[in-house]
Tab-separated table of C-alpha atoms and ligand atoms in Angstrom:
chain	number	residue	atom	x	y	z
A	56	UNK	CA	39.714	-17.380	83.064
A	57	UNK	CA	39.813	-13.772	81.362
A	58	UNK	CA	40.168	-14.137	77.602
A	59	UNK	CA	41.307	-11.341	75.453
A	60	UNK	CA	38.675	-10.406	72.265
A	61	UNK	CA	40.679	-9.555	69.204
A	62	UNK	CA	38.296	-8.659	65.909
A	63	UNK	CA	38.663	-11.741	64.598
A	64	UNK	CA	37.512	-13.831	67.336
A	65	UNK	CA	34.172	-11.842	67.862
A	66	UNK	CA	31.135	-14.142	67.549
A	67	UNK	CA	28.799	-12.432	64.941
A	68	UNK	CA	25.659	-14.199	65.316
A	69	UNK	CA	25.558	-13.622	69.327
A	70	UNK	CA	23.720	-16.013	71.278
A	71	UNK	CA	20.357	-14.025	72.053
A	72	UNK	CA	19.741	-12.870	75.449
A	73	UNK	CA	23.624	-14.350	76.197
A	74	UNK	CA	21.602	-18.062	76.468
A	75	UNK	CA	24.474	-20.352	77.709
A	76	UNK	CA	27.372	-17.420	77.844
A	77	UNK	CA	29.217	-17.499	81.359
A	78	UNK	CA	30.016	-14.053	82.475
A	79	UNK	CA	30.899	-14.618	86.262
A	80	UNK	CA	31.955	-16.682	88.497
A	81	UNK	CA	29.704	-17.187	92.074
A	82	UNK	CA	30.015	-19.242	95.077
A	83	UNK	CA	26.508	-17.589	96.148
A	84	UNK	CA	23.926	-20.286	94.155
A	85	UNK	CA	23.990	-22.452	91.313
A	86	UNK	CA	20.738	-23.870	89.237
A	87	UNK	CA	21.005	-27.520	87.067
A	88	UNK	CA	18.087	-26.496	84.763
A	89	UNK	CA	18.052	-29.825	83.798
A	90	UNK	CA	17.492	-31.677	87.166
A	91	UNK	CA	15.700	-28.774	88.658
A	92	UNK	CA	17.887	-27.737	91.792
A	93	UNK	CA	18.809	-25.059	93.099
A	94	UNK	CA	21.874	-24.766	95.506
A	95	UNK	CA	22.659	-21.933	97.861
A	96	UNK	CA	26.256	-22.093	98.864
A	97	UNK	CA	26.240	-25.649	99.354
A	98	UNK	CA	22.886	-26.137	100.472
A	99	UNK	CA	19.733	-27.221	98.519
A	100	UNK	CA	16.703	-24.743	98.322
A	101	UNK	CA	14.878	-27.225	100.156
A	102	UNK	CA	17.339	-26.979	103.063
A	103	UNK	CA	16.649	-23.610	103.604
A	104	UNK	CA	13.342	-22.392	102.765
A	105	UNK	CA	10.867	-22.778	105.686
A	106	UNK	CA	13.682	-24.701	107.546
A	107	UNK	CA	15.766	-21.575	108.853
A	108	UNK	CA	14.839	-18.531	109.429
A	109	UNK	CA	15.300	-15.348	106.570
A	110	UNK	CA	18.581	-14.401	108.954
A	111	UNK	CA	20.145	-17.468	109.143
A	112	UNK	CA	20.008	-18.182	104.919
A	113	UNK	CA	21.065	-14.974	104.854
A	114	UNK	CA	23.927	-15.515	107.156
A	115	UNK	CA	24.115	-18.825	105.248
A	116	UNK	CA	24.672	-16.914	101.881
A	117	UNK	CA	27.033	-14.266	103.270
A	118	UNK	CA	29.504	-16.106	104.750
A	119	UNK	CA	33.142	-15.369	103.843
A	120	UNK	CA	31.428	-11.727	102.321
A	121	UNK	CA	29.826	-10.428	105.361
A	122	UNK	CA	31.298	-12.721	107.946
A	123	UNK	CA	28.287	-12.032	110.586
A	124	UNK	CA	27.097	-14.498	112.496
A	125	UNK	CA	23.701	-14.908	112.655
A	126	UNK	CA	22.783	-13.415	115.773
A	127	UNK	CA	24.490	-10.285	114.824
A	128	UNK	CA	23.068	-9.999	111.385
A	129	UNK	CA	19.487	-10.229	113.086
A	130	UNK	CA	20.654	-6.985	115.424
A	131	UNK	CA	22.073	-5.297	112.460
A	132	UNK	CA	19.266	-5.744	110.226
A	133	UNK	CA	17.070	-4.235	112.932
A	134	UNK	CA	19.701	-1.439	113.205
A	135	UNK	CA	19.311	-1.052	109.475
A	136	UNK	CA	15.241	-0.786	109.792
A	137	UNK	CA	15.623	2.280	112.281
A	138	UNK	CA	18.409	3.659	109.801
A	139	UNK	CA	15.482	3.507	107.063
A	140	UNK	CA	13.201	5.574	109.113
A	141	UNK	CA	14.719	8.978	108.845
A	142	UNK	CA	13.895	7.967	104.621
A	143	UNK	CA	10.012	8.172	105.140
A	144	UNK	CA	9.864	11.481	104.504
A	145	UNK	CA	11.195	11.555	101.243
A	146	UNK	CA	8.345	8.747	100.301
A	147	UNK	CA	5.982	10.964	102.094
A	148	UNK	CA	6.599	13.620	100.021
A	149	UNK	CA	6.588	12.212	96.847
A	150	UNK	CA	3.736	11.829	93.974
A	151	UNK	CA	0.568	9.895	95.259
A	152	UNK	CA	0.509	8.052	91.583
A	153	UNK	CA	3.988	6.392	91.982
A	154	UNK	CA	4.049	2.444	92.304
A	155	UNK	CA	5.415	1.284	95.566
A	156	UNK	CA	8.090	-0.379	94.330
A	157	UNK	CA	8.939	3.000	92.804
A	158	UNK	CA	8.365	4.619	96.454
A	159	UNK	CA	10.889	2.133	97.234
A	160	UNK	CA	13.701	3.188	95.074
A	161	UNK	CA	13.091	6.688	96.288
A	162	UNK	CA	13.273	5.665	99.748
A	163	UNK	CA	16.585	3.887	99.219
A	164	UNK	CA	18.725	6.958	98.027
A	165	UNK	CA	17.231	9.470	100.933
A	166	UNK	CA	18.600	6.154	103.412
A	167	UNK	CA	21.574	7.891	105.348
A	168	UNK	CA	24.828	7.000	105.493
A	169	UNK	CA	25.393	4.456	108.904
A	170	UNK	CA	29.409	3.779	108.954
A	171	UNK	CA	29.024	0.805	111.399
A	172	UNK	CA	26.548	-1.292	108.862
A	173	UNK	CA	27.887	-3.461	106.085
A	174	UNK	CA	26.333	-1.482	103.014
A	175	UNK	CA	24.690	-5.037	102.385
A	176	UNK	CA	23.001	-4.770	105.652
A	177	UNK	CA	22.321	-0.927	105.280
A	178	UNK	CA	20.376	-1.742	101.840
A	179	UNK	CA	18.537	-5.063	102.254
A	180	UNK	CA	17.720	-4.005	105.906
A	181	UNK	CA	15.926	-0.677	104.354
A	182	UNK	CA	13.685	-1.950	101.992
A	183	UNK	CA	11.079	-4.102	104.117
A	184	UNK	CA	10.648	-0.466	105.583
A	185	UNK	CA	10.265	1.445	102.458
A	186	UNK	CA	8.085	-1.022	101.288
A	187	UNK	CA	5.679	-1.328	104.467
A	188	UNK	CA	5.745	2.683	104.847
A	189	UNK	CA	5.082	3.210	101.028
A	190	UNK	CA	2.458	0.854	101.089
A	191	UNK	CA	0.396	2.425	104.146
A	192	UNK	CA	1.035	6.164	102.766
A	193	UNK	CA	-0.586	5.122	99.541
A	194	UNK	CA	-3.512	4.330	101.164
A	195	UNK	CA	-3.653	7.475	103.183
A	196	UNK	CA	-2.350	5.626	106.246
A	197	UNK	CA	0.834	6.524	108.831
A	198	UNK	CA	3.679	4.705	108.372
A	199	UNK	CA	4.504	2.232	111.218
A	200	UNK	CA	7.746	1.813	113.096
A	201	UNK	CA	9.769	-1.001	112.388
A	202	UNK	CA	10.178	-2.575	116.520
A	203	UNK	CA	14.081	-4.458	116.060
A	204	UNK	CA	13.048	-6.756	118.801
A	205	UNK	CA	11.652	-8.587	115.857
A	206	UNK	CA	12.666	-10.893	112.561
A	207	UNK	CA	12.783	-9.329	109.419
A	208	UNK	CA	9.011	-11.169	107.953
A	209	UNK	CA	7.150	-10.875	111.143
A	210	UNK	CA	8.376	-6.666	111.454
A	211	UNK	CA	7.733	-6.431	107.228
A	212	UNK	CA	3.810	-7.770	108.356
A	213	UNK	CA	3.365	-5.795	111.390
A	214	UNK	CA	4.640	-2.844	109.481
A	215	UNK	CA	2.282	-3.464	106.856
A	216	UNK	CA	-1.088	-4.288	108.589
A	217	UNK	CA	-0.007	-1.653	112.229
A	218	UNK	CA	-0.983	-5.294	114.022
A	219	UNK	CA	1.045	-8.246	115.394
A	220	UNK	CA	1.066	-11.018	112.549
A	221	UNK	CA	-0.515	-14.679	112.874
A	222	UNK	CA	2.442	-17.189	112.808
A	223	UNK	CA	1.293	-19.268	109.809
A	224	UNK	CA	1.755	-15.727	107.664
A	225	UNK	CA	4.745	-14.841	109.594
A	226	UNK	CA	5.989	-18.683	108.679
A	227	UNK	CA	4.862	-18.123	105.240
A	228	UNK	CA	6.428	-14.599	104.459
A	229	UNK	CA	9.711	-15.848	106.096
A	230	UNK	CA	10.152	-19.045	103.465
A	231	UNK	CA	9.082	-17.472	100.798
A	232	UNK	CA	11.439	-14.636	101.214
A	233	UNK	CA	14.333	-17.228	101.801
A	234	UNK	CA	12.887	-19.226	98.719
A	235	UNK	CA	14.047	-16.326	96.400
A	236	UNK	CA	17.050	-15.187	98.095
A	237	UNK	CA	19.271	-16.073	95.032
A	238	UNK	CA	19.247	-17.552	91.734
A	239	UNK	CA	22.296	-17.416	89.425
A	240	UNK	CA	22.632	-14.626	87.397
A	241	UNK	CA	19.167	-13.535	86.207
A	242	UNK	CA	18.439	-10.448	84.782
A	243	UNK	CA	18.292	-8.097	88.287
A	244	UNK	CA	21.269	-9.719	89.344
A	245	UNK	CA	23.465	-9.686	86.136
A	246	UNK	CA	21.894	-5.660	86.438
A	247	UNK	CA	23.475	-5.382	89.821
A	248	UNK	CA	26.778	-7.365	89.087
A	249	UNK	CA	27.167	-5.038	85.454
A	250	UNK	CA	26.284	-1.490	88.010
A	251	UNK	CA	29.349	-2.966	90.807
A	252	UNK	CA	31.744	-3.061	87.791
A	253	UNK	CA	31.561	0.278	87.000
A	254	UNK	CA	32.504	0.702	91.076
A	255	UNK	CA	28.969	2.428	91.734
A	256	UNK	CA	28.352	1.651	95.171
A	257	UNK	CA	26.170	-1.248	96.548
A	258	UNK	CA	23.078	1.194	96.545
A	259	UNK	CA	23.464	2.051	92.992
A	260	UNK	CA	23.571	-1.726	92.355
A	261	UNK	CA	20.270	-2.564	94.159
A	262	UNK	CA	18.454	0.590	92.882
A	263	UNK	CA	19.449	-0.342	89.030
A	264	UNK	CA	18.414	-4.499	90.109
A	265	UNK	CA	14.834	-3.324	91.437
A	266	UNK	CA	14.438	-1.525	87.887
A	267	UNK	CA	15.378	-5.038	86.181
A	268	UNK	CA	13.338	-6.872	88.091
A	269	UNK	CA	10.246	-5.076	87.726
A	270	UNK	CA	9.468	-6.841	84.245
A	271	UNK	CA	6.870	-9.179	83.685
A	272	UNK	CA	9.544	-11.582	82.263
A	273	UNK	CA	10.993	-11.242	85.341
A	274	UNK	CA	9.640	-10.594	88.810
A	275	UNK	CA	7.210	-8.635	87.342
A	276	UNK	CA	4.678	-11.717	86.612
A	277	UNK	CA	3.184	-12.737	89.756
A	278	UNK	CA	0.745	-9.797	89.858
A	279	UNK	CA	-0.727	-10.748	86.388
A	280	UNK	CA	-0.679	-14.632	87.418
A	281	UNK	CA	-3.306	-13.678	89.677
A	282	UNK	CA	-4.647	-11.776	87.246
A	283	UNK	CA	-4.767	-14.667	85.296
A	284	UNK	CA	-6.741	-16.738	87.550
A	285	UNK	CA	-9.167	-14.102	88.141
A	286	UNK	CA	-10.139	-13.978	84.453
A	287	UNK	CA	-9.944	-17.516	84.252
A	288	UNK	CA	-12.299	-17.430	87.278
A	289	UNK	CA	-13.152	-21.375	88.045
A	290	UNK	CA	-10.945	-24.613	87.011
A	291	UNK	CA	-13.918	-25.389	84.567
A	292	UNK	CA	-12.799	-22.517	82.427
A	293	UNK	CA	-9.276	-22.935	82.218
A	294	UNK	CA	-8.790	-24.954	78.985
A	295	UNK	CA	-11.109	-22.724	77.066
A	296	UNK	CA	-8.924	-19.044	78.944
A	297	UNK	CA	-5.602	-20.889	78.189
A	298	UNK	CA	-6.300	-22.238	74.541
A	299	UNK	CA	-7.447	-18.771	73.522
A	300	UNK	CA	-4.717	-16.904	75.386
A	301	UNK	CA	-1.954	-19.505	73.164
A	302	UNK	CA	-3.740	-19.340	69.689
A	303	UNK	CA	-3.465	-14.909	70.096
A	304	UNK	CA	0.680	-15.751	70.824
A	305	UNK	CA	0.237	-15.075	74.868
A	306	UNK	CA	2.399	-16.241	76.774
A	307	UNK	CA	0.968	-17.531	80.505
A	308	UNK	CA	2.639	-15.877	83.371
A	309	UNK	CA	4.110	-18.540	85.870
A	310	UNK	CA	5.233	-20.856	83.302
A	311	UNK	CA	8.674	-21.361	81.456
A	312	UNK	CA	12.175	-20.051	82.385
A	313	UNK	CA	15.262	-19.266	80.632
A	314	UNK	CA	17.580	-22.135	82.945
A	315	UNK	CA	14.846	-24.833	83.967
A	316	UNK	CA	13.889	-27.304	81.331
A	317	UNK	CA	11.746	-29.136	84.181
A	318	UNK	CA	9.963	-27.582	87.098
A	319	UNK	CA	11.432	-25.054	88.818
A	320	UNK	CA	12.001	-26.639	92.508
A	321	UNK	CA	11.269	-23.095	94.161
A	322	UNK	CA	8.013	-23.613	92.452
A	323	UNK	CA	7.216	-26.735	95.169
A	324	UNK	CA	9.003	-25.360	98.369
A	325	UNK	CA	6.241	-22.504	97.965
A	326	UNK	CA	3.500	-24.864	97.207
A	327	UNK	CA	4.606	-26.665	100.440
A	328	UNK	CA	4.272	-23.406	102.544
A	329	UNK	CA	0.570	-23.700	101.164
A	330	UNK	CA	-0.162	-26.601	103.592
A	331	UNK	CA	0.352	-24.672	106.744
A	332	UNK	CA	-1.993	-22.311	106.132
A	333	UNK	CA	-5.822	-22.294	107.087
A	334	UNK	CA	-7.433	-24.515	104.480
A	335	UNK	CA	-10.679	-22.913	103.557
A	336	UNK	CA	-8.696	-20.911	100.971
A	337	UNK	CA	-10.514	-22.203	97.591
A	338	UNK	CA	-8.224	-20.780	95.605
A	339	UNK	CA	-5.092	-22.417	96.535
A	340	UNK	CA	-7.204	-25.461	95.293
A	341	UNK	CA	-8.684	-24.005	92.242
A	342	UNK	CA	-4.879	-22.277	91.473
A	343	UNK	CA	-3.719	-26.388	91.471
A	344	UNK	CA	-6.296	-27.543	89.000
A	345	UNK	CA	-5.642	-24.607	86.629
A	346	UNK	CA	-1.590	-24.989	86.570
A	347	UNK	CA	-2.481	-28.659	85.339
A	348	UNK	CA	-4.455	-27.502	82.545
A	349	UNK	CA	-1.842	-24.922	81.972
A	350	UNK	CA	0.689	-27.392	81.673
A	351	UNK	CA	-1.232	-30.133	79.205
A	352	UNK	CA	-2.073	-26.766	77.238
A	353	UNK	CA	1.294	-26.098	77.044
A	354	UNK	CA	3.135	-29.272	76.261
A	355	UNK	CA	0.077	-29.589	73.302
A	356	UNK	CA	1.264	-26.024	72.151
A	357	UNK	CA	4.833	-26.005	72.988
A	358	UNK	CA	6.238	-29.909	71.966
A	359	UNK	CA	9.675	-29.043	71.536
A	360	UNK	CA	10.419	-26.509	74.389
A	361	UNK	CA	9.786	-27.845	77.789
A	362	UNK	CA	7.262	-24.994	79.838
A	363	UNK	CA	6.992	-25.850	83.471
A	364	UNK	CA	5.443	-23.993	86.704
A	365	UNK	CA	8.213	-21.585	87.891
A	366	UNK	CA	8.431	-19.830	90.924
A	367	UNK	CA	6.294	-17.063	90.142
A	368	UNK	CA	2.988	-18.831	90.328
A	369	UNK	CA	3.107	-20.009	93.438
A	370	UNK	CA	4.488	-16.402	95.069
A	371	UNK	CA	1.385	-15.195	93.309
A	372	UNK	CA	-1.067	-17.852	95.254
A	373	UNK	CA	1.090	-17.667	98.436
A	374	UNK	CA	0.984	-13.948	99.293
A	375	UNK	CA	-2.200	-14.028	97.777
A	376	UNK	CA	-3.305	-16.350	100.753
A	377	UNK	CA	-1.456	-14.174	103.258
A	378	UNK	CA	-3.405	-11.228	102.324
A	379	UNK	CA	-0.170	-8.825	100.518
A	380	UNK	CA	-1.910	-7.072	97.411
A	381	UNK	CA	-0.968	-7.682	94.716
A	382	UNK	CA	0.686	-4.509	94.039
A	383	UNK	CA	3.604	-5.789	96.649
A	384	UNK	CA	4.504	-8.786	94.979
A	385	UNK	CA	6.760	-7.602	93.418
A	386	UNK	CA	7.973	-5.450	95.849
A	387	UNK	CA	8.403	-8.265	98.150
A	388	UNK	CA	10.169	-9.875	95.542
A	389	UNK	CA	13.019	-7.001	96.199
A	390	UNK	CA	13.116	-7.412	100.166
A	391	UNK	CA	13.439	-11.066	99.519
A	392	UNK	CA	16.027	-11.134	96.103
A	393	UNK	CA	18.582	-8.377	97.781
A	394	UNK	CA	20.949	-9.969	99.896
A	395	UNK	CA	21.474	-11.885	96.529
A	396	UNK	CA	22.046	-9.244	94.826
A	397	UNK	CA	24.021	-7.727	97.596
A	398	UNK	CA	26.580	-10.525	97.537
A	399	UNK	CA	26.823	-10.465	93.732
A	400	UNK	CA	27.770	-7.072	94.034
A	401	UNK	CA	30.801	-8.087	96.614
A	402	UNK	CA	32.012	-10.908	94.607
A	403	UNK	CA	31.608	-8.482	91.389
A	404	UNK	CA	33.462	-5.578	93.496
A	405	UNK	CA	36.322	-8.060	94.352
A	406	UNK	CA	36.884	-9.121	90.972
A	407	UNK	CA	38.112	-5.365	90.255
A	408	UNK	CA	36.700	-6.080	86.118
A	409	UNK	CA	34.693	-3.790	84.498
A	410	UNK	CA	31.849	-5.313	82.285
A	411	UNK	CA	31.732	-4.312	79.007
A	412	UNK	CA	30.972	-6.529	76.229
A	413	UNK	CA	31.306	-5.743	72.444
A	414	UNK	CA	28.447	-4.916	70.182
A	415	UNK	CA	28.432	-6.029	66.625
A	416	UNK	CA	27.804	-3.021	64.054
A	417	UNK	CA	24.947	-3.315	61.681
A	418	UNK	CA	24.880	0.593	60.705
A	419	UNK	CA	25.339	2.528	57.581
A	420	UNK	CA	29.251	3.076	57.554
A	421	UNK	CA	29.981	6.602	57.239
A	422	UNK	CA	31.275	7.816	54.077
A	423	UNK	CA	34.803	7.191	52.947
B	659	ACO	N1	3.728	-19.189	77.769
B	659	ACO	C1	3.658	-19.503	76.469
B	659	ACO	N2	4.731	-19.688	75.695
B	659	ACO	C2	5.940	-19.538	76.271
B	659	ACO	C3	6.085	-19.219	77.624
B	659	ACO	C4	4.913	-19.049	78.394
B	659	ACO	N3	4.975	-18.757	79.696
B	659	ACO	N4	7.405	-19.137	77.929
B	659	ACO	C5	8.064	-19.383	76.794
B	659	ACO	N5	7.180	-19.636	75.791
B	659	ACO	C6	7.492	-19.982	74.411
B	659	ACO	C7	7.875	-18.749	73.603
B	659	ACO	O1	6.746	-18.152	73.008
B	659	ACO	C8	8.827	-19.338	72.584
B	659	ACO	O2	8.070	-19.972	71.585
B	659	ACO	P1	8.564	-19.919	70.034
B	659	ACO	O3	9.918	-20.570	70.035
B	659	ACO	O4	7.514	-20.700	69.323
B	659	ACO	O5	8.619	-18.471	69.675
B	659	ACO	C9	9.541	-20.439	73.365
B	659	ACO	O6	8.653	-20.814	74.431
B	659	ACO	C10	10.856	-19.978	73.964
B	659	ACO	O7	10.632	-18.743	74.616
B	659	ACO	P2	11.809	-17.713	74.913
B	659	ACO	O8	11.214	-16.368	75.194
B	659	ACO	O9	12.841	-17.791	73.842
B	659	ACO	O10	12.451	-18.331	76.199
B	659	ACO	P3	13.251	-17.565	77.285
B	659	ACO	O11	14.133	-18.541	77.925
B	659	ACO	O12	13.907	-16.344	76.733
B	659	ACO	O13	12.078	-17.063	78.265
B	659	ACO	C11	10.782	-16.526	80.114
B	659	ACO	C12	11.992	-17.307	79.621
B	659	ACO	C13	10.959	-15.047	79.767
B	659	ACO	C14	10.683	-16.653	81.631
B	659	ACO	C15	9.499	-17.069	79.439
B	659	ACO	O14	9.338	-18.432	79.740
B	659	ACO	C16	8.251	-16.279	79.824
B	659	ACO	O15	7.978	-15.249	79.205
B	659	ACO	N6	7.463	-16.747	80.851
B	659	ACO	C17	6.301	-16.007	81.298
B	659	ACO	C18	6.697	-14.875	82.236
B	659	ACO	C19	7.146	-15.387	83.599
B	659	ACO	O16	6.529	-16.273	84.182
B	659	ACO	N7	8.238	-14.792	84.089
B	659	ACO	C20	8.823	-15.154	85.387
B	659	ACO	C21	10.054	-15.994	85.201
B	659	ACO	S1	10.733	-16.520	86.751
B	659	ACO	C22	11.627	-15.173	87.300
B	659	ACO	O17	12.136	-14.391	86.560
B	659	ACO	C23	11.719	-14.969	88.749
């Protein structure tokens, strides 16, 4: 329901960070912080992730915004992957030092035009081949060819490594890509939804999203959670790590959100994908023993504000155990998080609304 803001009914003491303010309406996901779900168009996380394939959630998600059915939307995304290719040379080009997911942003604005693909296709199809070409030319190496015979994880792997993927990592990539698909309106995804309003296009959106995301409040933190278990090194040492990292005012990357006031179900549907990989990982075991500390630490430190596992810890341990760097996590993040954003932008871009909220003045007024 659009409301109309007269002076007099501004809020002065805004609700930091808009906590609890509704600013859209979605029929893409919804989360219940409080019972920990999260619901994709009807369907629970848990539905989805490692259940279909990344095409068919994403077919799943679109429907009624880019009515393809799902054998289509596998052909176009592979359409969109060749589209990318003529992009390469832009990240070939460009500064060695640049991060990948920088690369990737690059990348996306040299993608050229294809009139036949959905712009949601055109974008979220690019970036698996951005990222796998951006990754190998950092390291010196030729970019490989995406091959659209192929699903989107298994071509992002073989893109990556220039070899035909095992089918536990293919398994894993794929649900962990439809695990983050979408999630309300976080901070990339309000980004996108505020960039559709202004009626940039859908690549504007997603380039402006990937800068949001990149935060370490955001989907910036699963490269320092393995960071974090590194330093922390064995289970042993955890309490000791965790206690000092709390008493300096740290905060511990994986834990807390802004919406969950329990565990944040993604969290387990990624833990899950851990079990169908090769088992002499110790670190998936070691990673379990230090959440727990993490979370008695926390509850000690934190009483009144539940901190849980979110999903960020486990993307951390997961790619981790699939062999991505850690300098693509959050990159991956992207390939997985912008069909979400893609559809935001279509419901935002239907709405016809410009976003602009107020600001509340606390300058020196000018002079009389
Ligand atoms: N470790 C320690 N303390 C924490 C943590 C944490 N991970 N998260 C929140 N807190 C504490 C804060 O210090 C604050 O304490 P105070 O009231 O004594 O000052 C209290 O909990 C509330 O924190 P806020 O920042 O107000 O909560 P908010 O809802 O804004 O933050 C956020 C959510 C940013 C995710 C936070 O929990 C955090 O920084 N977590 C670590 C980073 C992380 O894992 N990010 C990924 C999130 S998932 C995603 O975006 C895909």
């Amino acid at each position: 329901m659009t409301q109309s803001v007269s002076p007099a009914t501004l809020n002065p003491d805004p609700a930091a960070g808009l906590e609890g303010i509704v600013v859209a309406r979605t029929s893409l996901s919804h989360v219940d912080g409080l019972q920990g779900e999260l619901v994709l168009r009807g369907k629970r996380i848990e539905e989805l992730a490692g259940v279909v394939p990344f095409e068919d959630a994403v077919s799943h998600l679109w429907s009624d915004l880019v009515p393809l059915p799902r054998t289509d939307l596998q052909d176009a995304f592979a359409a969109a992957r060749l589209n990318a290719v003529t992009a390469l040379d832009a990240i070939a080009a460009a500064p060695d030092d640049l991060p990948v997911i920088d690369l990737m942003r690059l990348g996306l604005c040299a993608v050229p035009e294809y009139p036949e693909l959905p712009a949601a296709v055109l974008v979220s199809g690019a970036l698996p081949v951005l990222l796998a070409a951006a990754a190998r030319l950092k390291k010196g190496l030729k970019p490989v060819l995406p091959d659209p015979a192929l699903g989107t994880a298994e071509d992002l792997l073989r893109m990556l490594t220039g070899t035909a993927a095992e089918t536990p990592s293919i398994k894993a990539l794929d649900r962990y890509l439809v695990t983050i698909l979408d999630h309300g309106l976080n901070a990339s995804t309000f980004t996108a939804r505020v960039i559709a309003s202004t009626q940039a296009d859908m690549r504007d959106a997603v380039l402006g999203a990937i800068g949001a995301l990149k935060g370490p409040l955001h989907g910036g933190a699963p490269g320092p959670v393995l960071d974090m278990l590194d330093d922390i090194g064995t289970p042993e040492n955890a309490a000791d790590w965790i206690s000092d990292q709390l008493t300096k005012g740290k905060r511990l990357m994986g834990f807390g959100h802004r919406i969950y006031r329990t565990r944040d179900p993604r969290a387990d549907v990624l833990k899950a994908g851990l079990e169908s990989l090769p088992p002499d990982n110790s670190r998936i075991t070691e990673a379990a023993a230090i959440e727990q500390a993490a979370l008695k630490a926390l509850a000690r430190a934190k009483p009144d504000r539940p901190l849980d596992t979110n999903v960020e810890f486990y993307t951390a341990v997961l790619l981790d155990a699939i062999g991505m760097d850690r300098d693509l996590f959050t990159p991956l993040f992207a390939v997985g998080r912008a069909p979400g954003w893609c559809g935001h932008v279509i419901e935002q871009q239907q709405t016809g609304k410009l976003i602009r909220p107020t600001s509340d003045y606390v300058g020196p007024q000018a002079a009389a």
